[in-house]
Amino acid sequence: MFKVRVYVNYKASILDPQAAVIEGAIKRLDEEGVSDIRVGKVFDFFIQAQSKEEAKEKVDYISDNLLANPNMETYDFTVTEVN
Amino acid sequence: MFKVRVYVNYKASILDPQAAVIEGAIKRLDEEGVSDIRVGKVFDFFIQAQSKEEAKEKVDYISDNLLANPNMETYDFTVTEVN
């Protein structure tokens, strides 16, 4: 059993309106000095596999086909063995 | 300058329909053995502060008032000093 965390973020070249809104809202909270906001999604789950390599292959397949939109988003993930 | 990553997740007691949909979609991709999906948001940004404690206080305030809905969501964050 492996614990998986997948991060999905917009590609750097894609305009992120949600991040722009949050940056404005933070300024209205009177908090200064916040910059370069990126908003992403995170998926936590467990996966059964025979080996860490097999787990990574499965997670890559799931991320590419379901969790991320490869046209606009990039993803990376961590896989940790648990008992 | 500090690099901040804030995770926002639904509380465990809150039904997460997006996670249920993803679990079904993964089964339709013919990937077996995936369980306990949680979907969250992740905010990456930089913040200016005099000390790590001040940075943490600011991030806590921003998370509580803006990034998370404390009624339904929990958050945690990491703060790392960068130059």
GROMACS .gro file of N, CA and C in nm:
model
  498
    1MET      N    1   0.085  -0.120   0.000
    1MET     CA    2   0.000   0.000   0.000
    1MET      C    3   0.089   0.125   0.000
    2PHE      N    4   0.053   0.219  -0.082
    2PHE     CA    5   0.131   0.342  -0.095
    2PHE      C    6   0.042   0.464  -0.076
    3LYS      N    7   0.097   0.561  -0.005
    3LYS     CA    8   0.027   0.689   0.015
    3LYS      C    9   0.073   0.783  -0.096
    4VAL      N   10  -0.021   0.843  -0.163
    4VAL     CA   11   0.011   0.924  -0.280
    4VAL      C   12  -0.041   1.066  -0.259
    5ARG      N   13   0.038   1.163  -0.297
    5ARG     CA   14  -0.007   1.303  -0.301
    5ARG      C   15   0.028   1.360  -0.438
    6VAL      N   16  -0.075   1.398  -0.513
    6VAL     CA   17  -0.056   1.455  -0.647
    6VAL      C   18  -0.088   1.605  -0.641
    7TYR      N   19   0.005   1.688  -0.689
    7TYR     CA   20  -0.019   1.832  -0.703
    7TYR      C   21  -0.049   1.862  -0.848
    8VAL      N   22  -0.152   1.941  -0.871
    8VAL     CA   23  -0.183   1.985  -1.008
    8VAL      C   24  -0.184   2.137  -1.007
    9ASN      N   25  -0.104   2.196  -1.095
    9ASN     CA   26  -0.092   2.342  -1.105
    9ASN      C   27  -0.109   2.386  -1.249
   10TYR      N   28  -0.157   2.507  -1.268
   10TYR     CA   29  -0.154   2.564  -1.402
   10TYR      C   30  -0.011   2.576  -1.449
   11LYS      N   31   0.010   2.557  -1.580
   11LYS     CA   32   0.140   2.588  -1.637
   11LYS      C   33   0.172   2.735  -1.614
   12ALA      N   34   0.300   2.767  -1.605
   12ALA     CA   35   0.341   2.905  -1.574
   12ALA      C   36   0.289   3.004  -1.678
   13SER      N   37   0.271   2.957  -1.802
   13SER     CA   38   0.228   3.048  -1.909
   13SER      C   39   0.078   3.074  -1.909
   14ILE      N   40   0.002   3.002  -1.827
   14ILE     CA   41  -0.144   3.016  -1.825
   14ILE      C   42  -0.182   3.122  -1.721
   15LEU      N   43  -0.264   3.216  -1.764
   15LEU     CA   44  -0.313   3.319  -1.673
   15LEU      C   45  -0.402   3.254  -1.567
   16ASP      N   46  -0.378   3.288  -1.442
   16ASP     CA   47  -0.452   3.225  -1.332
   16ASP      C   48  -0.538   3.332  -1.264
   17PRO      N   49  -0.664   3.348  -1.307
   17PRO     CA   50  -0.747   3.457  -1.253
   17PRO      C   51  -0.774   3.441  -1.103
   18GLN      N   52  -0.787   3.317  -1.057
   18GLN     CA   53  -0.813   3.294  -0.914
   18GLN      C   54  -0.698   3.350  -0.829
   19ALA      N   55  -0.576   3.328  -0.876
   19ALA     CA   56  -0.460   3.379  -0.803
   19ALA      C   57  -0.460   3.532  -0.800
   20ALA      N   58  -0.499   3.593  -0.912
   20ALA     CA   59  -0.502   3.740  -0.917
   20ALA      C   60  -0.606   3.795  -0.819
   21VAL      N   61  -0.721   3.730  -0.811
   21VAL     CA   62  -0.825   3.773  -0.718
   21VAL      C   63  -0.777   3.760  -0.573
   22ILE      N   64  -0.711   3.650  -0.543
   22ILE     CA   65  -0.663   3.628  -0.406
   22ILE      C   66  -0.557   3.731  -0.369
   23GLU      N   67  -0.472   3.764  -0.466
   23GLU     CA   68  -0.368   3.864  -0.438
   23GLU      C   69  -0.432   3.998  -0.403
   24GLY      N   70  -0.538   4.035  -0.477
   24GLY     CA   71  -0.609   4.159  -0.444
   24GLY      C   72  -0.676   4.153  -0.308
   25ALA      N   73  -0.736   4.038  -0.277
   25ALA     CA   74  -0.807   4.024  -0.149
   25ALA      C   75  -0.710   4.031  -0.032
   26ILE      N   76  -0.592   3.974  -0.049
   26ILE     CA   77  -0.492   3.980   0.059
   26ILE      C   78  -0.453   4.125   0.085
   27LYS      N   79  -0.438   4.202  -0.021
   27LYS     CA   80  -0.404   4.344  -0.003
   27LYS      C   81  -0.514   4.416   0.074
   28ARG      N   82  -0.641   4.380   0.046
   28ARG     CA   83  -0.752   4.443   0.119
   28ARG      C   84  -0.758   4.398   0.265
   29LEU      N   85  -0.696   4.284   0.297
   29LEU     CA   86  -0.684   4.241   0.438
   29LEU      C   87  -0.573   4.319   0.508
   30ASP      N   88  -0.508   4.411   0.434
   30ASP     CA   89  -0.398   4.491   0.489
   30ASP      C   90  -0.274   4.409   0.519
   31GLU      N   91  -0.258   4.297   0.449
   31GLU     CA   92  -0.133   4.221   0.462
   31GLU      C   93  -0.044   4.257   0.344
   32GLU      N   94   0.072   4.309   0.375
   32GLU     CA   95   0.164   4.350   0.270
   32GLU      C   96   0.267   4.241   0.245
   33GLY      N   97   0.332   4.250   0.132
   33GLY     CA   98   0.449   4.167   0.107
   33GLY      C   99   0.419   4.026   0.061
   34VAL      N  100   0.299   4.005   0.008
   34VAL     CA  101   0.267   3.873  -0.047
   34VAL      C  102   0.281   3.880  -0.199
   35SER      N  103   0.349   3.782  -0.258
   35SER     CA  104   0.369   3.787  -0.403
   35SER      C  105   0.371   3.647  -0.461
   36ASP      N  106   0.358   3.642  -0.594
   36ASP     CA  107   0.371   3.517  -0.671
   36ASP      C  108   0.277   3.406  -0.624
   37ILE      N  109   0.151   3.440  -0.610
   37ILE     CA  110   0.056   3.337  -0.567
   37ILE      C  111   0.026   3.241  -0.681
   38ARG      N  112   0.030   3.113  -0.651
   38ARG     CA  113  -0.012   3.009  -0.744
   38ARG      C  114  -0.117   2.925  -0.671
   39VAL      N  115  -0.227   2.898  -0.738
   39VAL     CA  116  -0.332   2.816  -0.678
   39VAL      C  117  -0.335   2.682  -0.749
   40GLY      N  118  -0.332   2.575  -0.675
   40GLY     CA  119  -0.336   2.442  -0.735
   40GLY      C  120  -0.430   2.350  -0.662
   41LYS      N  121  -0.437   2.227  -0.711
   41LYS     CA  122  -0.518   2.125  -0.646
   41LYS      C  123  -0.426   2.018  -0.592
   42VAL      N  124  -0.471   1.954  -0.486
   42VAL     CA  125  -0.393   1.845  -0.429
   42VAL      C  126  -0.486   1.727  -0.406
   43PHE      N  127  -0.443   1.610  -0.450
   43PHE     CA  128  -0.520   1.487  -0.436
   43PHE      C  129  -0.440   1.392  -0.347
   44ASP      N  130  -0.501   1.352  -0.236
   44ASP     CA  131  -0.438   1.253  -0.148
   44ASP      C  132  -0.516   1.123  -0.159
   45PHE      N  133  -0.446   1.014  -0.177
   45PHE     CA  134  -0.515   0.884  -0.175
   45PHE      C  135  -0.416   0.772  -0.148
   46PHE      N  136  -0.470   0.653  -0.131
   46PHE     CA  137  -0.388   0.534  -0.114
   46PHE      C  138  -0.404   0.447  -0.237
   47ILE      N  139  -0.298   0.376  -0.273
   47ILE     CA  140  -0.305   0.287  -0.388
   47ILE      C  141  -0.233   0.156  -0.355
   48GLN      N  142  -0.292   0.047  -0.402
   48GLN     CA  143  -0.232  -0.085  -0.386
   48GLN      C  144  -0.143  -0.113  -0.506
   49ALA      N  145  -0.021  -0.161  -0.481
   49ALA     CA  146   0.067  -0.198  -0.591
   49ALA      C  147   0.172  -0.294  -0.538
   50GLN      N  148   0.233  -0.369  -0.630
   50GLN     CA  149   0.335  -0.469  -0.590
   50GLN      C  150   0.467  -0.401  -0.555
   51SER      N  151   0.495  -0.288  -0.620
   51SER     CA  152   0.623  -0.221  -0.597
   51SER      C  153   0.603  -0.071  -0.611
   52LYS      N  154   0.701   0.004  -0.566
   52LYS     CA  155   0.694   0.149  -0.577
   52LYS      C  156   0.689   0.191  -0.725
   53GLU      N  157   0.764   0.119  -0.810
   53GLU     CA  158   0.763   0.151  -0.953
   53GLU      C  159   0.623   0.133  -1.012
   54GLU      N  160   0.558   0.022  -0.975
   54GLU     CA  161   0.424  -0.002  -1.027
   54GLU      C  162   0.329   0.107  -0.977
   55ALA      N  163   0.344   0.145  -0.849
   55ALA     CA  164   0.259   0.252  -0.794
   55ALA      C  165   0.278   0.381  -0.872
   56LYS      N  166   0.405   0.415  -0.899
   56LYS     CA  167   0.434   0.539  -0.972
   56LYS      C  168   0.374   0.536  -1.113
   57GLU      N  169   0.387   0.422  -1.180
   57GLU     CA  170   0.327   0.408  -1.314
   57GLU      C  171   0.176   0.431  -1.311
   58LYS      N  172   0.111   0.369  -1.210
   58LYS     CA  173  -0.035   0.384  -1.198
   58LYS      C  174  -0.073   0.529  -1.172
   59VAL      N  175   0.001   0.593  -1.082
   59VAL     CA  176  -0.031   0.732  -1.046
   59VAL      C  177  -0.008   0.823  -1.166
   60ASP      N  178   0.097   0.796  -1.242
   60ASP     CA  179   0.125   0.876  -1.361
   60ASP      C  180   0.010   0.862  -1.461
   61TYR      N  181  -0.037   0.740  -1.479
   61TYR     CA  182  -0.148   0.715  -1.572
   61TYR      C  183  -0.275   0.787  -1.526
   62ILE      N  184  -0.306   0.774  -1.397
   62ILE     CA  185  -0.427   0.838  -1.343
   62ILE      C  186  -0.416   0.990  -1.353
   63SER      N  187  -0.299   1.044  -1.320
   63SER     CA  188  -0.283   1.190  -1.323
   63SER      C  189  -0.298   1.243  -1.465
   64ASP      N  190  -0.235   1.175  -1.559
   64ASP     CA  191  -0.234   1.220  -1.696
   64ASP      C  192  -0.373   1.212  -1.758
   65ASN      N  193  -0.450   1.110  -1.722
   65ASN     CA  194  -0.578   1.086  -1.787
   65ASN      C  195  -0.697   1.145  -1.712
   66LEU      N  196  -0.677   1.179  -1.587
   66LEU     CA  197  -0.795   1.216  -1.509
   66LEU      C  198  -0.773   1.340  -1.423
   67LEU      N  199  -0.667   1.345  -1.347
   67LEU     CA  200  -0.653   1.451  -1.247
   67LEU      C  201  -0.606   1.583  -1.307
   68ALA      N  202  -0.524   1.575  -1.410
   68ALA     CA  203  -0.473   1.699  -1.470
   68ALA      C  204  -0.518   1.709  -1.615
   69ASN      N  205  -0.528   1.832  -1.662
   69ASN     CA  206  -0.553   1.859  -1.802
   69ASN      C  207  -0.418   1.895  -1.864
   70PRO      N  208  -0.358   1.802  -1.938
   70PRO     CA  209  -0.220   1.824  -1.983
   70PRO      C  210  -0.202   1.946  -2.074
   71ASN      N  211  -0.312   1.997  -2.131
   71ASN     CA  212  -0.300   2.117  -2.214
   71ASN      C  213  -0.268   2.240  -2.132
   72MET      N  214  -0.323   2.246  -2.012
   72MET     CA  215  -0.312   2.368  -1.932
   72MET      C  216  -0.240   2.348  -1.801
   73GLU      N  217  -0.227   2.225  -1.759
   73GLU     CA  218  -0.177   2.201  -1.624
   73GLU      C  219  -0.056   2.107  -1.624
   74THR      N  220   0.022   2.121  -1.519
   74THR     CA  221   0.130   2.025  -1.495
   74THR      C  222   0.103   1.956  -1.362
   75TYR      N  223   0.163   1.841  -1.343
   75TYR     CA  224   0.145   1.773  -1.215
   75TYR      C  225   0.277   1.714  -1.170
   76ASP      N  226   0.288   1.696  -1.040
   76ASP     CA  227   0.395   1.612  -0.987
   76ASP      C  228   0.340   1.543  -0.865
   77PHE      N  229   0.407   1.438  -0.822
   77PHE     CA  230   0.349   1.360  -0.711
   77PHE      C  231   0.457   1.297  -0.626
   78THR      N  232   0.418   1.262  -0.504
   78THR     CA  233   0.505   1.186  -0.415
   78THR      C  234   0.434   1.054  -0.382
   79VAL      N  235   0.512   0.948  -0.375
   79VAL     CA  236   0.460   0.815  -0.341
   79VAL      C  237   0.541   0.764  -0.223
   80THR      N  238   0.473   0.730  -0.114
   80THR     CA  239   0.542   0.682   0.007
   80THR      C  240   0.483   0.549   0.049
   81GLU      N  241   0.569   0.452   0.076
   81GLU     CA  242   0.518   0.321   0.118
   81GLU      C  243   0.465   0.329   0.261
   82VAL      N  244   0.349   0.271   0.285
   82VAL     CA  245   0.293   0.262   0.420
   82VAL      C  246   0.247   0.119   0.444
   83ASN      N  247   0.231   0.083   0.570
   83ASN     CA  248   0.189  -0.055   0.601
   83ASN      C  249   0.049  -0.059   0.658
   84MET      N  250   1.243   3.700   0.332
   84MET     CA  251   1.143   3.643   0.239
   84MET      C  252   1.121   3.495   0.273
   85PHE      N  253   0.996   3.457   0.275
   85PHE     CA  254   0.963   3.320   0.309
   85PHE      C  255   0.873   3.260   0.202
   86LYS      N  256   0.899   3.133   0.171
   86LYS     CA  257   0.818   3.058   0.075
   86LYS      C  258   0.711   2.985   0.155
   87VAL      N  259   0.588   3.000   0.114
   87VAL     CA  260   0.476   2.946   0.192
   87VAL      C  261   0.396   2.850   0.105
   88ARG      N  262   0.356   2.740   0.163
   88ARG     CA  263   0.260   2.649   0.096
   88ARG      C  264   0.149   2.618   0.195
   89VAL      N  265   0.027   2.658   0.159
   89VAL     CA  266  -0.090   2.634   0.244
   89VAL      C  267  -0.177   2.525   0.180
   90TYR      N  268  -0.211   2.422   0.256
   90TYR     CA  269  -0.305   2.319   0.212
   90TYR      C  270  -0.440   2.345   0.275
   91VAL      N  271  -0.545   2.339   0.195
   91VAL     CA  272  -0.680   2.352   0.249
   91VAL      C  273  -0.758   2.227   0.210
   92ASN      N  274  -0.814   2.160   0.310
   92ASN     CA  275  -0.890   2.037   0.287
   92ASN      C  276  -1.024   2.045   0.356
   93TYR      N  277  -1.121   1.973   0.302
   93TYR     CA  278  -1.246   1.958   0.376
   93TYR      C  279  -1.220   1.887   0.508
   94LYS      N  280  -1.295   1.925   0.611
   94LYS     CA  281  -1.294   1.848   0.735
   94LYS      C  282  -1.336   1.705   0.706
   95ALA      N  283  -1.287   1.612   0.786
   95ALA     CA  284  -1.316   1.470   0.762
   95ALA      C  285  -1.466   1.441   0.767
   96SER      N  286  -1.539   1.520   0.844
   96SER     CA  287  -1.682   1.494   0.859
   96SER      C  288  -1.765   1.548   0.744
   97ILE      N  289  -1.703   1.625   0.654
   97ILE     CA  290  -1.777   1.685   0.543
   97ILE      C  291  -1.774   1.592   0.422
   98LEU      N  292  -1.891   1.567   0.366
   98LEU     CA  293  -1.900   1.484   0.246
   98LEU      C  294  -1.831   1.556   0.130
   99ASP      N  295  -1.745   1.485   0.059
   99ASP     CA  296  -1.669   1.547  -0.049
   99ASP      C  297  -1.713   1.486  -0.182
  100PRO      N  298  -1.811   1.547  -0.250
  100PRO     CA  299  -1.865   1.485  -0.372
  100PRO      C  300  -1.763   1.475  -0.484
  101GLN      N  301  -1.669   1.572  -0.491
  101GLN     CA  302  -1.567   1.567  -0.596
  101GLN      C  303  -1.480   1.442  -0.581
  102ALA      N  304  -1.446   1.409  -0.456
  102ALA     CA  305  -1.365   1.291  -0.432
  102ALA      C  306  -1.441   1.164  -0.472
  103ALA      N  307  -1.571   1.161  -0.444
  103ALA     CA  308  -1.652   1.044  -0.480
  103ALA      C  309  -1.656   1.026  -0.631
  104VAL      N  310  -1.670   1.136  -0.704
  104VAL     CA  311  -1.674   1.130  -0.851
  104VAL      C  312  -1.540   1.079  -0.904
  105ILE      N  313  -1.431   1.131  -0.849
  105ILE     CA  314  -1.298   1.089  -0.896
  105ILE      C  315  -1.275   0.942  -0.867
  106GLU      N  316  -1.322   0.895  -0.752
  106GLU     CA  317  -1.306   0.754  -0.720
  106GLU      C  318  -1.378   0.668  -0.824
  107GLY      N  319  -1.499   0.709  -0.862
  107GLY     CA  320  -1.571   0.636  -0.965
  107GLY      C  321  -1.500   0.640  -1.100
  108ALA      N  322  -1.447   0.756  -1.134
  108ALA     CA  323  -1.380   0.772  -1.264
  108ALA      C  324  -1.253   0.688  -1.270
  109ILE      N  325  -1.181   0.678  -1.160
  109ILE     CA  326  -1.060   0.596  -1.159
  109ILE      C  327  -1.097   0.450  -1.183
  110LYS      N  328  -1.208   0.405  -1.123
  110LYS     CA  329  -1.251   0.266  -1.146
  110LYS      C  330  -1.282   0.245  -1.294
  111ARG      N  331  -1.340   0.346  -1.358
  111ARG     CA  332  -1.372   0.332  -1.501
  111ARG      C  333  -1.246   0.336  -1.588
  112LEU      N  334  -1.137   0.391  -1.535
  112LEU     CA  335  -1.008   0.383  -1.605
  112LEU      C  336  -0.945   0.245  -1.588
  113ASP      N  337  -1.014   0.155  -1.516
  113ASP     CA  338  -0.964   0.020  -1.493
  113ASP      C  339  -0.843   0.017  -1.400
  114GLU      N  340  -0.830   0.119  -1.316
  114GLU     CA  341  -0.724   0.114  -1.216
  114GLU      C  342  -0.787   0.069  -1.084
  115GLU      N  343  -0.737  -0.040  -1.032
  115GLU     CA  344  -0.791  -0.095  -0.908
  115GLU      C  345  -0.706  -0.051  -0.790
  116GLY      N  346  -0.764  -0.063  -0.672
  116GLY     CA  347  -0.683  -0.048  -0.551
  116GLY      C  348  -0.659   0.094  -0.508
  117VAL      N  349  -0.742   0.187  -0.556
  117VAL     CA  350  -0.730   0.326  -0.511
  117VAL      C  351  -0.838   0.352  -0.405
  118SER      N  352  -0.799   0.413  -0.294
  118SER     CA  353  -0.897   0.436  -0.187
  118SER      C  354  -0.868   0.564  -0.112
  119ASP      N  355  -0.968   0.608  -0.036
  119ASP     CA  356  -0.954   0.724   0.055
  119ASP      C  357  -0.908   0.851  -0.016
  120ILE      N  358  -0.972   0.883  -0.127
  120ILE     CA  359  -0.933   1.005  -0.198
  120ILE      C  360  -0.981   1.128  -0.122
  121ARG      N  361  -0.892   1.224  -0.107
  121ARG     CA  362  -0.927   1.356  -0.052
  121ARG      C  363  -0.880   1.459  -0.154
  122VAL      N  364  -0.965   1.555  -0.183
  122VAL     CA  365  -0.929   1.660  -0.278
  122VAL      C  366  -0.914   1.790  -0.201
  123GLY      N  367  -0.805   1.856  -0.221
  123GLY     CA  368  -0.783   1.982  -0.151
  123GLY      C  369  -0.728   2.089  -0.244
  124LYS      N  370  -0.704   2.206  -0.186
  124LYS     CA  371  -0.644   2.315  -0.261
  124LYS      C  372  -0.507   2.343  -0.203
  125VAL      N  373  -0.420   2.393  -0.287
  125VAL     CA  374  -0.287   2.429  -0.239
  125VAL      C  375  -0.252   2.568  -0.291
  126PHE      N  376  -0.205   2.653  -0.202
  126PHE     CA  377  -0.168   2.790  -0.236
  126PHE      C  378  -0.019   2.806  -0.211
  127ASP      N  379   0.053   2.842  -0.316
  127ASP     CA  380   0.197   2.870  -0.302
  127ASP      C  381   0.218   3.019  -0.319
  128PHE      N  382   0.293   3.077  -0.229
  128PHE     CA  383   0.329   3.218  -0.247
  128PHE      C  384   0.451   3.254  -0.165
  129PHE      N  385   0.498   3.377  -0.185
  129PHE     CA  386   0.610   3.429  -0.106
  129PHE      C  387   0.557   3.539  -0.016
  130ILE      N  388   0.617   3.553   0.101
  130ILE     CA  389   0.575   3.658   0.193
  130ILE      C  390   0.698   3.722   0.256
  131GLN      N  391   0.691   3.854   0.272
  131GLN     CA  392   0.799   3.929   0.339
  131GLN      C  393   0.767   3.936   0.488
  132ALA      N  394   0.866   3.908   0.571
  132ALA     CA  395   0.847   3.921   0.716
  132ALA      C  396   0.983   3.932   0.782
  133GLN      N  397   0.983   3.988   0.905
  133GLN     CA  398   1.109   4.007   0.977
  133GLN      C  399   1.162   3.876   1.034
  134SER      N  400   1.072   3.784   1.067
  134SER     CA  401   1.113   3.658   1.129
  134SER      C  402   1.017   3.549   1.085
  135LYS      N  403   1.057   3.425   1.109
  135LYS     CA  404   0.971   3.312   1.075
  135LYS      C  405   0.841   3.318   1.155
  136GLU      N  406   0.850   3.360   1.281
  136GLU     CA  407   0.729   3.371   1.365
  136GLU      C  408   0.631   3.471   1.306
  137GLU      N  409   0.683   3.587   1.263
  137GLU     CA  410   0.595   3.686   1.203
  137GLU      C  411   0.533   3.632   1.075
  138ALA      N  412   0.613   3.561   0.994
  138ALA     CA  413   0.559   3.504   0.871
  138ALA      C  414   0.446   3.406   0.903
  139LYS      N  415   0.467   3.322   1.004
  139LYS     CA  416   0.364   3.222   1.041
  139LYS      C  417   0.236   3.290   1.087
  140GLU      N  418   0.252   3.396   1.167
  140GLU     CA  419   0.134   3.470   1.213
  140GLU      C  420   0.056   3.526   1.096
  141LYS      N  421   0.129   3.587   1.001
  141LYS     CA  422   0.062   3.645   0.884
  141LYS      C  423  -0.010   3.538   0.804
  142VAL      N  424   0.058   3.424   0.782
  142VAL     CA  425  -0.002   3.317   0.701
  142VAL      C  426  -0.125   3.261   0.771
  143ASP      N  427  -0.117   3.248   0.902
  143ASP     CA  428  -0.230   3.199   0.980
  143ASP      C  429  -0.350   3.293   0.963
  144TYR      N  430  -0.324   3.422   0.971
  144TYR     CA  431  -0.431   3.521   0.957
  144TYR      C  432  -0.493   3.516   0.818
  145ILE      N  433  -0.407   3.510   0.716
  145ILE     CA  434  -0.456   3.506   0.577
  145ILE      C  435  -0.535   3.377   0.553
  146SER      N  436  -0.485   3.264   0.603
  146SER     CA  437  -0.554   3.136   0.580
  146SER      C  438  -0.690   3.136   0.646
  147ASP      N  439  -0.693   3.184   0.769
  147ASP     CA  440  -0.817   3.180   0.847
  147ASP      C  441  -0.922   3.272   0.789
  148ASN      N  442  -0.879   3.388   0.736
  148ASN     CA  443  -0.974   3.489   0.690
  148ASN      C  444  -1.005   3.482   0.542
  149LEU      N  445  -0.922   3.413   0.466
  149LEU     CA  446  -0.939   3.422   0.321
  149LEU      C  447  -0.930   3.287   0.250
  150LEU      N  448  -0.827   3.211   0.278
  150LEU     CA  449  -0.802   3.092   0.196
  150LEU      C  450  -0.890   2.974   0.234
  151ALA      N  451  -0.924   2.964   0.363
  151ALA     CA  452  -1.005   2.851   0.408
  151ALA      C  453  -1.137   2.901   0.466
  152ASN      N  454  -1.238   2.817   0.455
  152ASN     CA  455  -1.365   2.842   0.521
  152ASN      C  456  -1.366   2.760   0.649
  153PRO      N  457  -1.344   2.824   0.765
  153PRO     CA  458  -1.323   2.747   0.889
  153PRO      C  459  -1.443   2.661   0.930
  154ASN      N  460  -1.562   2.689   0.873
  154ASN     CA  461  -1.677   2.605   0.905
  154ASN      C  462  -1.666   2.466   0.844
  155MET      N  463  -1.607   2.459   0.726
  155MET     CA  464  -1.607   2.332   0.652
  155MET      C  465  -1.468   2.279   0.624
  156GLU      N  466  -1.368   2.365   0.639
  156GLU     CA  467  -1.235   2.326   0.593
  156GLU      C  468  -1.131   2.340   0.704
  157THR      N  469  -1.025   2.264   0.691
  157THR     CA  470  -0.909   2.282   0.778
  157THR      C  471  -0.790   2.318   0.689
  158TYR      N  472  -0.690   2.379   0.750
  158TYR     CA  473  -0.571   2.411   0.673
  158TYR      C  474  -0.446   2.383   0.754
  159ASP      N  475  -0.338   2.357   0.684
  159ASP     CA  476  -0.208   2.360   0.748
  159ASP      C  477  -0.110   2.416   0.647
  160PHE      N  478   0.006   2.457   0.696
  160PHE     CA  479   0.099   2.522   0.603
  160PHE      C  480   0.243   2.498   0.643
  161THR      N  481   0.331   2.517   0.546
  161THR     CA  482   0.474   2.513   0.571
  161THR      C  483   0.533   2.649   0.531
  162VAL      N  484   0.629   2.696   0.610
  162VAL     CA  485   0.697   2.823   0.584
  162VAL      C  486   0.847   2.793   0.581
  163THR      N  487   0.912   2.830   0.470
  163THR     CA  488   1.055   2.804   0.453
  163THR      C  489   1.125   2.934   0.417
  164GLU      N  490   1.235   2.963   0.487
  164GLU     CA  491   1.308   3.086   0.457
  164GLU      C  492   1.383   3.070   0.325
  165VAL      N  493   1.375   3.172   0.239
  165VAL     CA  494   1.452   3.173   0.114
  165VAL      C  495   1.521   3.309   0.102
  166ASN      N  496   1.623   3.314   0.019
  166ASN     CA  497   1.695   3.441   0.004
  166ASN      C  498   1.671   3.503  -0.134
   0.00000   0.00000   0.00000
